[in-house]
């Protein structure tokens, strides 16, 4: 005979609830096993690597304490890669967002062929990024690139520019190409955001005698704040990881002018097989990404309060 | 009197029974000018790419550039498929992107279903952990994952301790397995599934349906819109993924399409005809997918962007 209290105690025990919800754990299992190995364990392993001199080719993997971190501080290439990455991010993210917003505003009007224009601006988004980089490598070519040809024709430049091998032009060239490739994304997100701006607000502002400019700055822009924050956060996180276009167009050159953080991580890990130092560089990228994200969320809180 | 800032009320064009007023059309003129200039800047590189891919090497380098192929040729396309492993690359890309998409949909939706609709010990802790890892840049886990794959037991000539071979490096396993589940995907699906009424699921449970049947017969069909959107995204990003295949592949017959093209650029910078033809071929499947699924695609972007 069981006492009537026993089942209730059993029902409250964690073990009983785990058994009762067995199927939930079964459903989670496949995803969680992969996730545990390639994300959770990998993260801990990466942290472990930063305290070791870990070369793929050397059998010895000695513990070196904070040496890798100390090396960061004195590494000029690292410092340059951070500055290059900031340059890229600071130029390409705002530009892409402003142009994307402009196009979204234009396409939000009652005009013909909206779908066609939207598709054209979005085309670079659906093109494999490697292909975009190849096309632009070609456009920038100093001897027979289209960009030089039309700039010469228009009389804007006197002689062909060596876009990708000139120290002062290489990064702007990479920025220009990246903005061109990413504008379609900002545009689509802003279009979705504009659809969500209530018409009554505009009407009310009109009644109050606000002109188109005032309405834009006092109604549209504040209403789009969440959209802008989303694009800014995603854009910054993505730009800090810029790699593919660098690998294809400039290989980090000329003289490290376009060596970005991820390109440097790639070199450290898979050119010099220095896994310990490469992991340390990757953690530096992680830290910088976190700082930027927190700053952006703070700014957002200040603005919306 | 000065011009008022308040515009006269415009009735909808249909109500006037005429085309939009001349004034409105003139007002739109600058918009068209800007859009057309922008459109040219965005379309011209693609037009040039397609045109140049049908030109002879001599014509590609001509100055001034020729927009219409004078002696149209398929040489670039022919040599792309005969001189490289191109056909194999595309098969590889399709296979890898397809597998990643299928596995992600399956594993992500299973997890999302449980996170959205079940209460069990540890649920919130596990979910927060999954979400937190979304903050980690993939480059942090890329290096250890390379080593994990290299020493994966019993694969690629490795013994039980993961020594002696190359493990999952240079294999489809290595391309597919780490990407078979995604925190962001779980998050998106869960957001959607939380909006599905419990009554629908409970009704099936009362009828004696197993939990898996509830997931398969009720949850998945109801989640179709979000599944479709994430499937397209996953496929496209897996198709054009570059850094990961670059790191783990060395055998050219296993290359994915983007990696094959990029490696071709590194190897011989001269054969532009072949390279441009390859670029056109690599872009086509993406554009076709986009045209077919345009609605889900745009929907998906809006979903991930604004309801997150």
CSV table of C-alpha atoms in Angstrom, one decimal, chain A residues 14 17-18 20-28 30-32 34-35 37-43 45-46 49 54 56 99 103 106-107 109-113 115 117-132 134-139 141-146 148-150 152 160 179-181 183-185 188-189 192-193 203 206-207 209-212 214-215 226-227 230 234 237 241 243-244 247-248 251 262 265-266 269-270 273 275-276 278-279 282-283 285-286 289-290 293, chain B residues 5-7 9 19-20 24-25 28 30-32 34-36 38-46 48-49 52 60-65 67 106-107 110-115 118-123 126 129-131 133 135-152 168 177-181 183-184 211-213 215 236 239-240 242-243 246-247 257-259 261-263 265-266 269 272 275-276 278-280 282-284 286-287 290 294 297-298 301-302 304-306:
chain,number,residue,atom,x,y,z
A,14,UNK,CA,13.6,16.9,-10.5
A,17,UNK,CA,10.2,15.5,-14.1
A,18,UNK,CA,13.2,14.6,-16.2
A,20,UNK,CA,8.4,12.4,-17.6
A,21,UNK,CA,9.9,14.8,-20.2
A,22,UNK,CA,12.2,12.2,-21.6
A,23,UNK,CA,11.1,12.8,-25.2
A,24,UNK,CA,12.1,16.5,-24.9
A,25,UNK,CA,15.7,15.5,-24.2
A,26,UNK,CA,15.6,13.0,-27.0
A,27,UNK,CA,14.5,15.7,-29.4
A,28,UNK,CA,17.2,18.0,-28.3
A,30,UNK,CA,21.1,15.4,-32.0
A,31,UNK,CA,21.4,19.2,-32.3
A,32,UNK,CA,22.9,19.5,-28.8
A,34,UNK,CA,26.9,18.7,-32.5
A,35,UNK,CA,26.5,22.1,-30.8
A,37,UNK,CA,31.3,19.6,-29.7
A,38,UNK,CA,31.7,22.3,-32.4
A,39,UNK,CA,30.7,25.3,-30.4
A,40,UNK,CA,30.9,24.8,-26.6
A,41,UNK,CA,33.9,22.5,-26.5
A,42,UNK,CA,35.5,24.4,-29.4
A,43,UNK,CA,35.2,27.7,-27.4
A,45,UNK,CA,39.5,24.6,-26.5
A,46,UNK,CA,40.2,27.9,-28.3
A,49,UNK,CA,45.0,27.2,-27.1
A,54,UNK,CA,50.7,25.2,-30.5
A,56,UNK,CA,50.6,21.9,-36.1
A,99,UNK,CA,22.4,54.7,-49.4
A,103,UNK,CA,16.9,53.9,-52.0
A,106,UNK,CA,12.6,56.4,-53.2
A,107,UNK,CA,11.1,52.9,-53.7
A,109,UNK,CA,6.8,56.1,-53.4
A,110,UNK,CA,4.1,55.1,-55.8
A,111,UNK,CA,6.3,54.8,-58.9
A,112,UNK,CA,6.5,52.4,-61.8
A,113,UNK,CA,8.8,49.4,-62.0
A,115,UNK,CA,9.8,45.5,-58.3
A,117,UNK,CA,14.5,48.4,-59.3
A,118,UNK,CA,14.3,46.5,-56.1
A,119,UNK,CA,15.5,43.3,-57.8
A,120,UNK,CA,18.4,45.2,-59.5
A,121,UNK,CA,19.6,46.7,-56.2
A,122,UNK,CA,19.3,43.3,-54.5
A,123,UNK,CA,21.1,41.4,-57.2
A,124,UNK,CA,24.6,41.7,-55.6
A,125,UNK,CA,23.1,40.1,-52.4
A,126,UNK,CA,22.2,36.9,-54.3
A,127,UNK,CA,25.5,36.7,-56.2
A,128,UNK,CA,28.0,34.5,-54.5
A,129,UNK,CA,30.4,36.8,-52.7
A,130,UNK,CA,33.4,35.3,-54.3
A,131,UNK,CA,32.0,36.2,-57.7
A,132,UNK,CA,31.3,39.8,-56.6
A,134,UNK,CA,36.1,38.6,-58.9
A,135,UNK,CA,34.0,41.0,-60.9
A,136,UNK,CA,35.4,44.0,-58.9
A,137,UNK,CA,38.9,42.8,-59.2
A,138,UNK,CA,38.3,43.0,-62.9
A,139,UNK,CA,36.6,46.4,-62.8
A,141,UNK,CA,42.2,46.5,-63.1
A,142,UNK,CA,44.7,49.2,-63.8
A,143,UNK,CA,45.4,48.4,-67.5
A,144,UNK,CA,41.9,47.5,-68.8
A,145,UNK,CA,39.5,47.9,-66.0
A,146,UNK,CA,36.1,49.5,-66.8
A,148,UNK,CA,39.5,53.5,-65.1
A,149,UNK,CA,38.2,53.7,-68.6
A,150,UNK,CA,35.1,55.6,-67.8
A,152,UNK,CA,39.4,58.7,-68.1
A,160,UNK,CA,44.9,55.1,-65.0
A,179,UNK,CA,29.1,49.0,-50.0
A,180,UNK,CA,27.9,48.1,-53.5
A,181,UNK,CA,27.4,44.5,-52.4
A,183,UNK,CA,23.3,48.1,-50.1
A,184,UNK,CA,20.5,45.8,-51.3
A,185,UNK,CA,20.3,44.2,-47.8
A,188,UNK,CA,15.1,45.7,-48.1
A,189,UNK,CA,15.3,45.9,-44.3
A,192,UNK,CA,10.2,46.6,-44.4
A,193,UNK,CA,10.7,49.2,-41.7
A,203,UNK,CA,-1.1,62.8,-41.3
A,206,UNK,CA,0.9,67.4,-41.8
A,207,UNK,CA,-2.1,68.8,-39.9
A,209,UNK,CA,2.0,72.1,-40.5
A,210,UNK,CA,5.2,70.2,-40.7
A,211,UNK,CA,6.8,70.2,-44.2
A,212,UNK,CA,8.3,67.1,-45.8
A,214,UNK,CA,10.4,68.1,-40.8
A,215,UNK,CA,8.2,65.1,-41.2
A,226,UNK,CA,14.9,49.9,-34.3
A,227,UNK,CA,15.6,49.1,-37.9
A,230,UNK,CA,19.5,46.2,-36.2
A,234,UNK,CA,24.6,43.4,-37.8
A,237,UNK,CA,29.6,42.5,-36.6
A,241,UNK,CA,34.9,39.8,-40.0
A,243,UNK,CA,37.7,38.4,-45.3
A,244,UNK,CA,36.6,37.1,-48.7
A,247,UNK,CA,41.6,37.3,-49.9
A,248,UNK,CA,40.5,37.6,-53.6
A,251,UNK,CA,45.7,39.5,-50.3
A,262,UNK,CA,40.3,37.9,-39.9
A,265,UNK,CA,44.0,35.3,-38.1
A,266,UNK,CA,43.9,33.2,-41.3
A,269,UNK,CA,46.7,29.9,-38.3
A,270,UNK,CA,47.0,28.5,-41.8
A,273,UNK,CA,50.4,27.1,-38.3
A,275,UNK,CA,47.3,28.0,-33.7
A,276,UNK,CA,47.9,29.4,-30.2
A,278,UNK,CA,45.9,32.8,-34.0
A,279,UNK,CA,43.4,31.8,-31.3
A,282,UNK,CA,40.5,35.5,-32.6
A,283,UNK,CA,39.7,36.3,-29.0
A,285,UNK,CA,38.3,40.1,-32.4
A,286,UNK,CA,35.7,38.6,-30.1
A,289,UNK,CA,33.0,42.8,-31.3
A,290,UNK,CA,31.5,42.6,-27.8
A,293,UNK,CA,27.8,45.7,-29.6
B,5,UNK,CA,3.2,73.9,-46.9
B,6,UNK,CA,0.0,71.9,-46.7
B,7,UNK,CA,-0.6,70.2,-50.0
B,9,UNK,CA,-5.8,66.7,-50.8
B,19,UNK,CA,-4.0,59.2,-64.8
B,20,UNK,CA,-2.1,60.6,-61.9
B,24,UNK,CA,2.6,64.4,-59.5
B,25,UNK,CA,4.3,62.8,-62.4
B,28,UNK,CA,8.4,61.9,-59.5
B,30,UNK,CA,13.9,63.3,-60.1
B,31,UNK,CA,13.2,60.0,-58.4
B,32,UNK,CA,13.3,58.2,-61.7
B,34,UNK,CA,18.2,58.9,-59.4
B,35,UNK,CA,16.8,55.3,-59.6
B,36,UNK,CA,17.9,54.9,-63.2
B,38,UNK,CA,21.6,53.8,-59.5
B,39,UNK,CA,20.2,51.0,-61.5
B,40,UNK,CA,22.9,51.4,-64.1
B,41,UNK,CA,25.6,51.3,-61.5
B,42,UNK,CA,24.2,48.1,-60.1
B,43,UNK,CA,23.4,46.4,-63.3
B,44,UNK,CA,26.4,47.3,-65.4
B,45,UNK,CA,28.9,45.1,-63.8
B,46,UNK,CA,26.6,42.1,-64.3
B,48,UNK,CA,29.6,43.4,-68.5
B,49,UNK,CA,30.3,40.0,-66.8
B,52,UNK,CA,32.7,39.4,-71.5
B,60,UNK,CA,37.9,41.1,-73.2
B,61,UNK,CA,41.1,43.2,-72.9
B,62,UNK,CA,40.1,45.6,-75.7
B,63,UNK,CA,40.2,49.3,-75.0
B,64,UNK,CA,37.6,50.8,-75.2
B,65,UNK,CA,35.7,47.9,-73.7
B,67,UNK,CA,29.8,45.8,-74.6
B,106,UNK,CA,15.6,18.9,-39.0
B,107,UNK,CA,17.8,19.5,-36.0
B,110,UNK,CA,13.4,19.6,-33.3
B,111,UNK,CA,15.2,21.7,-30.8
B,112,UNK,CA,13.0,24.8,-31.4
B,113,UNK,CA,9.9,22.7,-30.9
B,114,UNK,CA,11.1,21.5,-27.5
B,115,UNK,CA,12.2,25.0,-26.4
B,118,UNK,CA,7.8,21.8,-23.5
B,119,UNK,CA,8.7,22.5,-19.9
B,120,UNK,CA,11.5,20.4,-18.6
B,121,UNK,CA,14.4,20.8,-16.1
B,122,UNK,CA,17.3,22.8,-17.6
B,123,UNK,CA,15.3,24.1,-20.5
B,126,UNK,CA,20.3,25.3,-22.2
B,129,UNK,CA,23.6,29.0,-23.4
B,130,UNK,CA,22.7,28.4,-27.1
B,131,UNK,CA,21.7,32.1,-27.5
B,133,UNK,CA,27.1,31.5,-28.3
B,135,UNK,CA,27.8,36.4,-29.9
B,136,UNK,CA,31.0,34.4,-30.6
B,137,UNK,CA,32.5,35.2,-34.0
B,138,UNK,CA,32.9,32.0,-36.1
B,139,UNK,CA,36.7,32.7,-36.4
B,140,UNK,CA,37.1,31.9,-32.7
B,141,UNK,CA,35.8,28.3,-33.1
B,142,UNK,CA,37.2,27.8,-36.6
B,143,UNK,CA,40.7,27.1,-35.3
B,144,UNK,CA,39.8,24.5,-32.6
B,145,UNK,CA,37.3,22.9,-35.0
B,146,UNK,CA,40.1,22.4,-37.5
B,147,UNK,CA,42.0,20.5,-34.9
B,148,UNK,CA,38.9,18.6,-33.7
B,149,UNK,CA,38.2,17.5,-37.3
B,150,UNK,CA,41.9,16.6,-37.8
B,151,UNK,CA,41.8,14.3,-34.8
B,152,UNK,CA,38.3,12.9,-35.2
B,168,UNK,CA,37.5,14.7,-41.3
B,177,UNK,CA,28.9,18.3,-39.7
B,178,UNK,CA,29.9,21.5,-37.9
B,179,UNK,CA,27.2,23.4,-39.8
B,180,UNK,CA,24.4,20.9,-39.1
B,181,UNK,CA,22.8,22.9,-36.4
B,183,UNK,CA,21.8,28.8,-32.8
B,184,UNK,CA,20.3,31.5,-34.9
B,211,UNK,CA,5.3,13.4,-29.5
B,212,UNK,CA,7.3,12.8,-32.7
B,213,UNK,CA,4.0,12.6,-34.6
B,215,UNK,CA,6.1,17.4,-34.3
B,236,UNK,CA,22.4,30.2,-50.1
B,239,UNK,CA,26.5,27.6,-51.1
B,240,UNK,CA,28.7,30.6,-50.9
B,242,UNK,CA,34.2,30.5,-48.4
B,243,UNK,CA,36.5,30.6,-45.4
B,246,UNK,CA,39.2,27.2,-47.9
B,247,UNK,CA,40.7,26.0,-44.6
B,257,UNK,CA,32.2,26.2,-56.5
B,258,UNK,CA,33.3,29.5,-54.8
B,259,UNK,CA,36.6,27.9,-53.6
B,261,UNK,CA,36.9,29.8,-58.6
B,262,UNK,CA,38.9,31.6,-56.0
B,263,UNK,CA,41.8,29.1,-56.2
B,265,UNK,CA,42.2,33.2,-59.6
B,266,UNK,CA,45.3,32.5,-57.4
B,269,UNK,CA,45.6,35.2,-63.3
B,272,UNK,CA,39.9,35.7,-67.7
B,275,UNK,CA,37.0,32.8,-65.0
B,276,UNK,CA,34.2,35.1,-66.1
B,278,UNK,CA,32.7,30.3,-64.3
B,279,UNK,CA,31.5,33.3,-62.4
B,280,UNK,CA,28.3,33.4,-64.6
B,282,UNK,CA,28.3,30.1,-60.3
B,283,UNK,CA,25.8,33.0,-60.1
B,284,UNK,CA,23.0,31.4,-62.1
B,286,UNK,CA,21.5,31.6,-56.9
B,287,UNK,CA,19.7,34.0,-59.1
B,290,UNK,CA,16.0,34.0,-55.7
B,294,UNK,CA,11.6,35.9,-54.0
B,297,UNK,CA,13.3,35.4,-49.3
B,298,UNK,CA,12.2,39.0,-48.7
B,301,UNK,CA,14.9,38.9,-44.3
B,302,UNK,CA,12.1,40.9,-42.7
B,304,UNK,CA,14.9,37.8,-39.1
B,305,UNK,CA,15.5,41.5,-39.0
B,306,UNK,CA,12.5,43.0,-37.4
